[in-house]
Amino acid sequence: MPFILLILTICSGSASFAAEALPDLPDSLGRGGMAAVTIVDESGHEAILAIGGSNFPDKQPWDGGIKKFYGDILLLTRTTGSWHWNKIGEMPETVAYAAFCSSTDRKSMILAGGCNATAHLSNTWQINAKGQIKPLASLPTPRAYAGHAVHQGRLILMGGSSEPDALKTEMAWNDFDLSKPDSAWRTFEATASHGILPLCGSTGDFLFYGSGCLLTGTDGKSTRLYQSKIFSNDFRTAPKQAQLSHPIAAAAGPGVAVGPTLFFVGGDDGHHYPKPAKDHPGLSSDIIAVTGMQIKVVGQWPHPLATAPLLRLGNDLVTVGGENKPGFRTAKVSSWTIPLEYR
């Protein structure tokens, strides 16, 4: 099947309004690779449940800094007219770069896999607004940095890696029936690897995925190959394929669906790789709208961003933490109001 070259066009016609300001994370250094979802708290109001993440508290990695991982469970709620973060619990293990989603009743988070300072993880957990944690069926193998999205009631994982410094990306897809939280994960083989930190999201009718980075080994050292191929799959016909004008890896996600459109934020185009990370010019701040296989840049996020969770709170897109260039995290919880034309 021939590829379509998709050039990310900039659309200036979308009107957006000032989003409500949200407080920074309680960790002033910020964190990358957090898990965060919108839930409904005990009072029936929307809240943000955020877990884990990582940063470099002492010095940057090129100066010998060691990445620190976290396991705290944080809840952002609105009381007496203002938003406040509270720590409500602690995970059994530190974790970052996991797959995650809201439960079907929106009262808890499902968190699967991820990694920490010692290993890639296979555990799956359900965490509610009280910080209570319930273990669910483990993934068949450890998995971190995977693309993930909820499609037709199932949490789907694709790509990612199974161990630190992996020399290959994972071929297997896994999915989990969210309506049966006591069930096991299923495994099925993909026809192609979809890398680490790919774009991934679902409109309900179509699963959109691709780009990211393939991993390969060069003299026993893990190397990234940035990809620009994307797919749209309804699982009834052959997946549609297209080629982006440039790769997008580690964008804030998973994609947030608003009707037939998926939104992503930021990411890394790979143009600087493999030059020294300390000289990286910074990540993208593009707000990307995907409708079918049509991709537009519809705005700019308040700051460059990657490796952050993206969620919807009311009529706003929201990111929690992330990084604005390699090694540098942000504590900002930023938002952007979805233009009326998409709602």
Short mmCIF file of C-alpha atoms in Angstrom, two decimals:
data_model
loop_
_atom_site.label_atom_id
_atom_site.label_comp_id
_atom_site.label_asym_id
_atom_site.label_seq_id
_atom_site.Cartn_x
_atom_site.Cartn_y
_atom_site.Cartn_z
CA MET A 1 0.00 0.00 0.00
CA PRO A 2 1.50 3.37 -0.96
CA PHE A 3 2.14 5.84 1.79
CA ILE A 4 0.66 9.31 1.95
CA LEU A 5 3.07 12.02 3.02
CA LEU A 6 1.40 14.08 5.71
CA ILE A 7 2.85 17.52 6.27
CA LEU A 8 1.84 18.97 9.60
CA THR A 9 0.05 22.15 8.60
CA ILE A 10 -0.49 25.06 10.93
CA CYS A 11 -4.11 26.12 11.31
CA SER A 12 -4.58 29.66 12.57
CA GLY A 13 -8.36 29.73 12.45
CA SER A 14 -9.08 27.88 15.69
CA ALA A 15 -10.37 30.18 18.39
CA SER A 16 -9.41 29.21 21.93
CA PHE A 17 -10.14 30.82 25.23
CA ALA A 18 -8.15 31.21 28.42
CA ALA A 19 -8.13 27.97 30.37
CA GLU A 20 -8.42 27.88 34.12
CA ALA A 21 -5.06 28.09 35.90
CA LEU A 22 -4.08 24.95 37.80
CA PRO A 23 -1.43 24.72 40.55
CA ASP A 24 2.01 23.30 39.90
CA LEU A 25 2.93 19.85 41.14
CA PRO A 26 4.04 19.81 44.79
CA ASP A 27 7.50 18.70 43.61
CA SER A 28 9.14 21.94 42.44
CA LEU A 29 11.64 20.03 40.27
CA GLY A 30 8.81 18.61 38.22
CA ARG A 31 8.57 15.05 36.97
CA GLY A 32 8.59 13.26 33.67
CA GLY A 33 6.77 10.04 32.86
CA MET A 34 3.95 10.46 35.36
CA ALA A 35 0.59 8.72 35.05
CA ALA A 36 -2.45 10.98 35.38
CA VAL A 37 -6.16 10.68 34.60
CA THR A 38 -9.36 12.59 35.21
CA ILE A 39 -11.59 10.83 37.72
CA VAL A 40 -14.80 11.64 39.57
CA ASP A 41 -14.09 12.12 43.27
CA GLU A 42 -16.32 11.21 46.20
CA SER A 43 -18.19 14.51 45.91
CA GLY A 44 -19.05 13.78 42.27
CA HIS A 45 -16.69 16.41 40.84
CA GLU A 46 -13.90 15.94 38.34
CA ALA A 47 -10.42 15.63 39.86
CA ILE A 48 -6.96 14.66 38.62
CA LEU A 49 -5.28 11.55 40.00
CA ALA A 50 -1.51 11.54 39.34
CA ILE A 51 1.10 8.94 40.22
CA GLY A 52 4.87 8.49 40.21
CA GLY A 53 7.26 9.99 37.68
CA SER A 54 10.97 10.71 37.67
CA ASN A 55 13.50 13.54 37.75
CA PHE A 56 17.16 14.34 38.35
CA PRO A 57 17.26 15.96 41.82
CA ASP A 58 21.03 16.42 42.15
CA LYS A 59 22.50 17.13 38.72
CA GLN A 60 21.83 16.49 35.06
CA PRO A 61 22.54 13.07 33.56
CA TRP A 62 25.47 14.29 31.46
CA ASP A 63 27.08 15.49 34.69
CA GLY A 64 26.61 12.11 36.34
CA GLY A 65 23.14 12.75 37.78
CA ILE A 66 21.06 9.72 38.75
CA LYS A 67 17.41 9.55 37.77
CA LYS A 68 15.12 9.29 40.80
CA PHE A 69 11.75 7.55 40.62
CA TYR A 70 8.69 8.23 42.76
CA GLY A 71 5.65 6.31 43.95
CA ASP A 72 3.46 8.92 45.60
CA ILE A 73 -0.24 9.15 44.75
CA LEU A 74 -1.45 12.73 44.31
CA LEU A 75 -4.98 14.08 43.96
CA LEU A 76 -5.87 17.50 42.56
CA THR A 77 -9.32 18.60 43.72
CA ARG A 78 -11.27 21.82 43.68
CA THR A 79 -12.58 23.02 47.03
CA THR A 80 -13.90 26.45 48.04
CA GLY A 81 -13.30 27.71 44.51
CA SER A 82 -9.62 26.79 44.16
CA TRP A 83 -7.58 23.74 43.19
CA HIS A 84 -5.26 21.98 45.64
CA TRP A 85 -2.89 19.01 45.46
CA ASN A 86 -2.89 16.46 48.27
CA LYS A 87 -0.81 13.33 48.72
CA ILE A 88 -3.26 10.50 49.39
CA GLY A 89 -1.03 7.44 49.30
CA GLU A 90 2.10 5.65 48.16
CA MET A 91 2.46 2.92 45.55
CA PRO A 92 4.06 -0.40 46.57
CA GLU A 93 6.87 0.45 44.15
CA THR A 94 8.21 3.56 42.47
CA VAL A 95 7.06 3.83 38.87
CA ALA A 96 7.29 6.00 35.75
CA TYR A 97 6.56 5.59 32.03
CA ALA A 98 3.66 3.19 32.66
CA ALA A 99 0.45 2.68 30.70
CA PHE A 100 -2.64 4.10 32.36
CA CYS A 101 -6.31 4.99 31.95
CA SER A 102 -9.43 5.74 33.95
CA SER A 103 -11.64 2.86 35.06
CA THR A 104 -14.98 2.47 33.31
CA ASP A 105 -16.79 4.23 36.19
CA ARG A 106 -14.15 7.01 36.23
CA LYS A 107 -13.61 6.53 39.96
CA SER A 108 -10.08 5.11 39.75
CA MET A 109 -6.95 4.70 37.64
CA ILE A 110 -5.69 1.51 36.03
CA LEU A 111 -1.88 1.56 35.88
CA ALA A 112 0.13 -1.13 34.08
CA GLY A 113 3.85 -1.78 33.81
CA GLY A 114 6.34 1.08 33.75
CA CYS A 115 9.84 1.09 35.16
CA ASN A 116 11.93 2.31 38.07
CA ALA A 117 15.59 2.50 39.01
CA THR A 118 16.00 -1.27 39.25
CA ALA A 119 13.76 -2.86 36.61
CA HIS A 120 10.96 -2.75 34.09
CA LEU A 121 7.67 -3.72 35.71
CA SER A 122 4.75 -6.00 34.89
CA ASN A 123 2.38 -5.23 37.77
CA THR A 124 -1.09 -3.82 37.14
CA TRP A 125 -2.87 -1.78 39.80
CA GLN A 126 -6.21 -0.09 40.37
CA ILE A 127 -5.97 3.10 42.47
CA ASN A 128 -8.93 5.12 43.70
CA ALA A 129 -9.45 8.67 44.99
CA LYS A 130 -8.72 7.56 48.57
CA GLY A 131 -5.32 6.22 47.58
CA GLN A 132 -6.50 2.64 48.01
CA ILE A 133 -4.65 0.18 45.78
CA LYS A 134 -5.90 -3.11 44.39
CA PRO A 135 -3.60 -5.49 42.48
CA LEU A 136 -4.90 -6.75 39.14
CA ALA A 137 -3.53 -9.35 36.72
CA SER A 138 0.09 -8.70 35.79
CA LEU A 139 1.21 -8.09 32.24
CA PRO A 140 2.64 -11.23 30.58
CA THR A 141 6.05 -9.52 30.44
CA PRO A 142 7.48 -6.29 31.86
CA ARG A 143 6.70 -3.26 29.71
CA ALA A 144 7.63 0.44 29.85
CA TYR A 145 7.52 3.36 27.39
CA ALA A 146 4.67 1.64 25.53
CA GLY A 147 2.01 3.29 23.43
CA HIS A 148 -1.37 2.85 25.08
CA ALA A 149 -5.00 3.83 24.68
CA VAL A 150 -8.48 2.66 25.59
CA HIS A 151 -10.19 1.28 22.48
CA GLN A 152 -13.72 -0.12 22.66
CA GLY A 153 -13.47 -0.84 26.36
CA ARG A 154 -10.02 -2.40 26.36
CA LEU A 155 -6.70 -0.91 27.45
CA ILE A 156 -4.28 -1.66 24.61
CA LEU A 157 -0.48 -1.60 24.94
CA MET A 158 1.85 -1.62 21.94
CA GLY A 159 5.58 -1.26 21.47
CA GLY A 160 7.69 -0.23 24.42
CA SER A 161 10.60 -2.14 25.91
CA SER A 162 10.87 -5.03 28.36
CA GLU A 163 14.16 -4.20 30.07
CA PRO A 164 16.54 -1.29 30.73
CA ASP A 165 18.86 -0.49 27.82
CA ALA A 166 16.82 -2.78 25.58
CA LEU A 167 18.26 -3.50 22.15
CA LYS A 168 14.83 -4.01 20.57
CA THR A 169 11.26 -2.86 20.94
CA GLU A 170 8.50 -5.28 21.84
CA MET A 171 6.46 -6.79 19.02
CA ALA A 172 3.60 -8.14 21.13
CA TRP A 173 0.44 -6.17 21.78
CA ASN A 174 -1.43 -6.68 25.04
CA ASP A 175 -4.98 -5.75 25.91
CA PHE A 176 -7.09 -5.78 29.07
CA ASP A 177 -10.89 -5.81 29.36
CA LEU A 178 -11.75 -2.85 31.60
CA SER A 179 -15.27 -4.18 32.15
CA LYS A 180 -13.77 -7.32 33.73
CA PRO A 181 -10.96 -6.04 35.99
CA ASP A 182 -10.36 -9.51 37.40
CA SER A 183 -9.58 -10.92 33.96
CA ALA A 184 -6.14 -11.61 32.50
CA TRP A 185 -4.27 -9.70 29.81
CA ARG A 186 -4.41 -11.02 26.26
CA THR A 187 -1.39 -11.12 23.96
CA PHE A 188 -1.31 -10.94 20.19
CA GLU A 189 1.54 -10.35 17.78
CA ALA A 190 1.74 -7.21 15.67
CA THR A 191 2.93 -7.37 12.08
CA ALA A 192 5.40 -4.56 12.75
CA SER A 193 7.03 -3.03 15.80
CA HIS A 194 5.71 0.35 16.87
CA GLY A 195 8.61 1.52 18.96
CA ILE A 196 8.84 3.27 22.27
CA LEU A 197 6.96 6.46 23.13
CA PRO A 198 4.73 6.35 20.02
CA LEU A 199 1.62 8.36 19.33
CA CYS A 200 -1.43 6.38 20.39
CA GLY A 201 -5.11 7.21 20.87
CA SER A 202 -8.62 6.05 20.06
CA THR A 203 -11.73 7.83 18.83
CA GLY A 204 -13.83 4.76 19.64
CA ASP A 205 -14.14 3.80 15.98
CA PHE A 206 -10.45 3.89 15.08
CA LEU A 207 -7.20 3.24 16.92
CA PHE A 208 -4.53 5.69 15.78
CA TYR A 209 -0.86 4.88 16.44
CA GLY A 210 2.68 5.15 15.14
CA SER A 211 5.82 7.27 14.92
CA GLY A 212 7.95 7.10 18.11
CA CYS A 213 11.35 5.37 18.15
CA LEU A 214 12.46 1.88 17.28
CA LEU A 215 15.24 0.46 19.41
CA THR A 216 18.17 -1.38 17.92
CA GLY A 217 21.57 -2.53 19.10
CA THR A 218 24.82 -1.07 17.84
CA ASP A 219 27.89 -2.73 19.36
CA GLY A 220 25.72 -3.82 22.26
CA LYS A 221 24.46 -0.29 22.90
CA SER A 222 20.82 0.72 22.60
CA THR A 223 20.17 3.14 19.74
CA ARG A 224 16.99 4.99 18.78
CA LEU A 225 15.66 5.11 15.22
CA TYR A 226 12.98 7.80 14.97
CA GLN A 227 9.96 6.74 12.90
CA SER A 228 7.40 8.74 10.93
CA LYS A 229 4.96 6.04 9.79
CA ILE A 230 1.45 6.23 11.31
CA PHE A 231 -1.58 3.95 11.20
CA SER A 232 -5.35 4.10 11.66
CA ASN A 233 -7.03 0.77 12.39
CA ASP A 234 -10.70 -0.16 12.74
CA PHE A 235 -9.78 -3.89 13.12
CA ARG A 236 -12.24 -4.76 10.36
CA THR A 237 -10.26 -3.73 7.30
CA ALA A 238 -6.56 -3.32 6.57
CA PRO A 239 -5.00 -0.47 8.60
CA LYS A 240 -4.61 2.82 6.77
CA GLN A 241 -1.01 4.01 6.63
CA ALA A 242 0.64 7.36 6.09
CA GLN A 243 4.00 9.03 6.49
CA LEU A 244 4.47 12.13 8.64
CA SER A 245 6.76 14.88 7.39
CA HIS A 246 8.80 14.38 10.57
CA PRO A 247 8.74 11.96 13.52
CA ILE A 248 6.87 12.70 16.73
CA ALA A 249 8.08 10.77 19.78
CA ALA A 250 7.19 11.15 23.45
CA ALA A 251 4.32 13.58 22.81
CA ALA A 252 2.00 14.18 25.75
CA GLY A 253 -0.65 11.50 25.56
CA PRO A 254 -2.38 9.21 25.16
CA GLY A 255 -4.38 11.13 22.60
CA VAL A 256 -7.52 12.80 23.93
CA ALA A 257 -10.56 12.17 21.76
CA VAL A 258 -13.04 14.99 21.16
CA GLY A 259 -15.58 13.58 18.72
CA PRO A 260 -13.66 12.26 15.69
CA THR A 261 -10.52 14.25 16.54
CA LEU A 262 -7.54 13.20 18.66
CA PHE A 263 -5.29 15.74 20.34
CA PHE A 264 -1.61 15.36 21.25
CA VAL A 265 0.86 17.92 22.61
CA GLY A 266 4.56 18.51 21.98
CA GLY A 267 7.07 15.72 21.51
CA ASP A 268 10.54 15.25 20.03
CA ASP A 269 11.17 15.16 16.28
CA GLY A 270 14.52 13.40 16.67
CA HIS A 271 16.47 15.95 14.62
CA HIS A 272 18.99 16.46 17.41
CA TYR A 273 19.59 12.76 18.07
CA PRO A 274 22.26 11.38 18.64
CA LYS A 275 24.01 14.66 19.45
CA PRO A 276 24.69 15.36 23.15
CA ALA A 277 21.45 15.78 25.09
CA LYS A 278 22.84 18.76 26.99
CA ASP A 279 22.86 20.75 23.72
CA HIS A 280 19.26 19.89 22.80
CA PRO A 281 17.46 23.05 21.56
CA GLY A 282 14.19 22.09 23.24
CA LEU A 283 11.10 20.07 22.54
CA SER A 284 7.99 20.92 20.56
CA SER A 285 5.06 22.94 21.91
CA ASP A 286 2.72 22.08 19.02
CA ILE A 287 -0.88 21.17 19.77
CA ILE A 288 -1.69 18.50 17.20
CA ALA A 289 -5.20 17.61 16.04
CA VAL A 290 -5.69 14.32 14.16
CA THR A 291 -8.97 13.77 12.31
CA GLY A 292 -8.95 10.59 10.26
CA MET A 293 -5.47 10.76 8.76
CA GLN A 294 -5.49 14.55 8.52
CA ILE A 295 -3.07 16.16 10.95
CA LYS A 296 -2.95 19.84 11.83
CA VAL A 297 -1.06 22.00 14.30
CA VAL A 298 -3.92 23.98 15.84
CA GLY A 299 -2.10 25.93 18.53
CA GLN A 300 0.89 26.19 20.81
CA TRP A 301 1.13 24.81 24.34
CA PRO A 302 2.29 27.32 26.99
CA HIS A 303 5.73 25.65 26.98
CA PRO A 304 7.71 22.91 25.19
CA LEU A 305 6.78 19.45 26.43
CA ALA A 306 7.31 15.69 26.22
CA THR A 307 6.80 12.57 28.38
CA ALA A 308 3.71 14.01 30.08
CA PRO A 309 0.22 12.61 30.55
CA LEU A 310 -2.49 14.39 28.57
CA LEU A 311 -6.08 14.44 29.80
CA ARG A 312 -9.35 16.31 29.50
CA LEU A 313 -10.74 18.31 32.41
CA GLY A 314 -14.07 19.90 31.50
CA ASN A 315 -13.45 21.58 28.15
CA ASP A 316 -9.69 21.89 28.67
CA LEU A 317 -6.74 19.75 27.66
CA VAL A 318 -4.39 19.39 30.63
CA THR A 319 -0.82 18.14 31.00
CA VAL A 320 0.77 17.17 34.31
CA GLY A 321 4.53 17.68 34.61
CA GLY A 322 6.72 16.33 31.82
CA GLU A 323 10.00 17.66 30.45
CA ASN A 324 10.75 20.71 28.30
CA LYS A 325 14.13 19.42 27.15
CA PRO A 326 16.08 16.26 27.91
CA GLY A 327 17.05 16.13 31.59
CA PHE A 328 14.90 19.13 32.55
CA ARG A 329 11.50 18.45 34.10
CA THR A 330 8.64 20.85 34.66
CA ALA A 331 6.27 21.08 37.62
CA LYS A 332 3.66 22.93 35.60
CA VAL A 333 0.12 21.65 35.26
CA SER A 334 -0.84 23.45 32.07
CA SER A 335 -4.12 23.71 30.22
CA TRP A 336 -5.62 24.86 26.93
CA THR A 337 -9.30 25.23 26.15
CA ILE A 338 -10.50 23.03 23.31
CA PRO A 339 -11.86 25.28 20.52
CA LEU A 340 -15.63 25.26 20.06
CA GLU A 341 -15.33 23.90 16.53
CA TYR A 342 -14.12 20.57 17.97
CA ARG A 343 -16.63 20.27 20.82
#
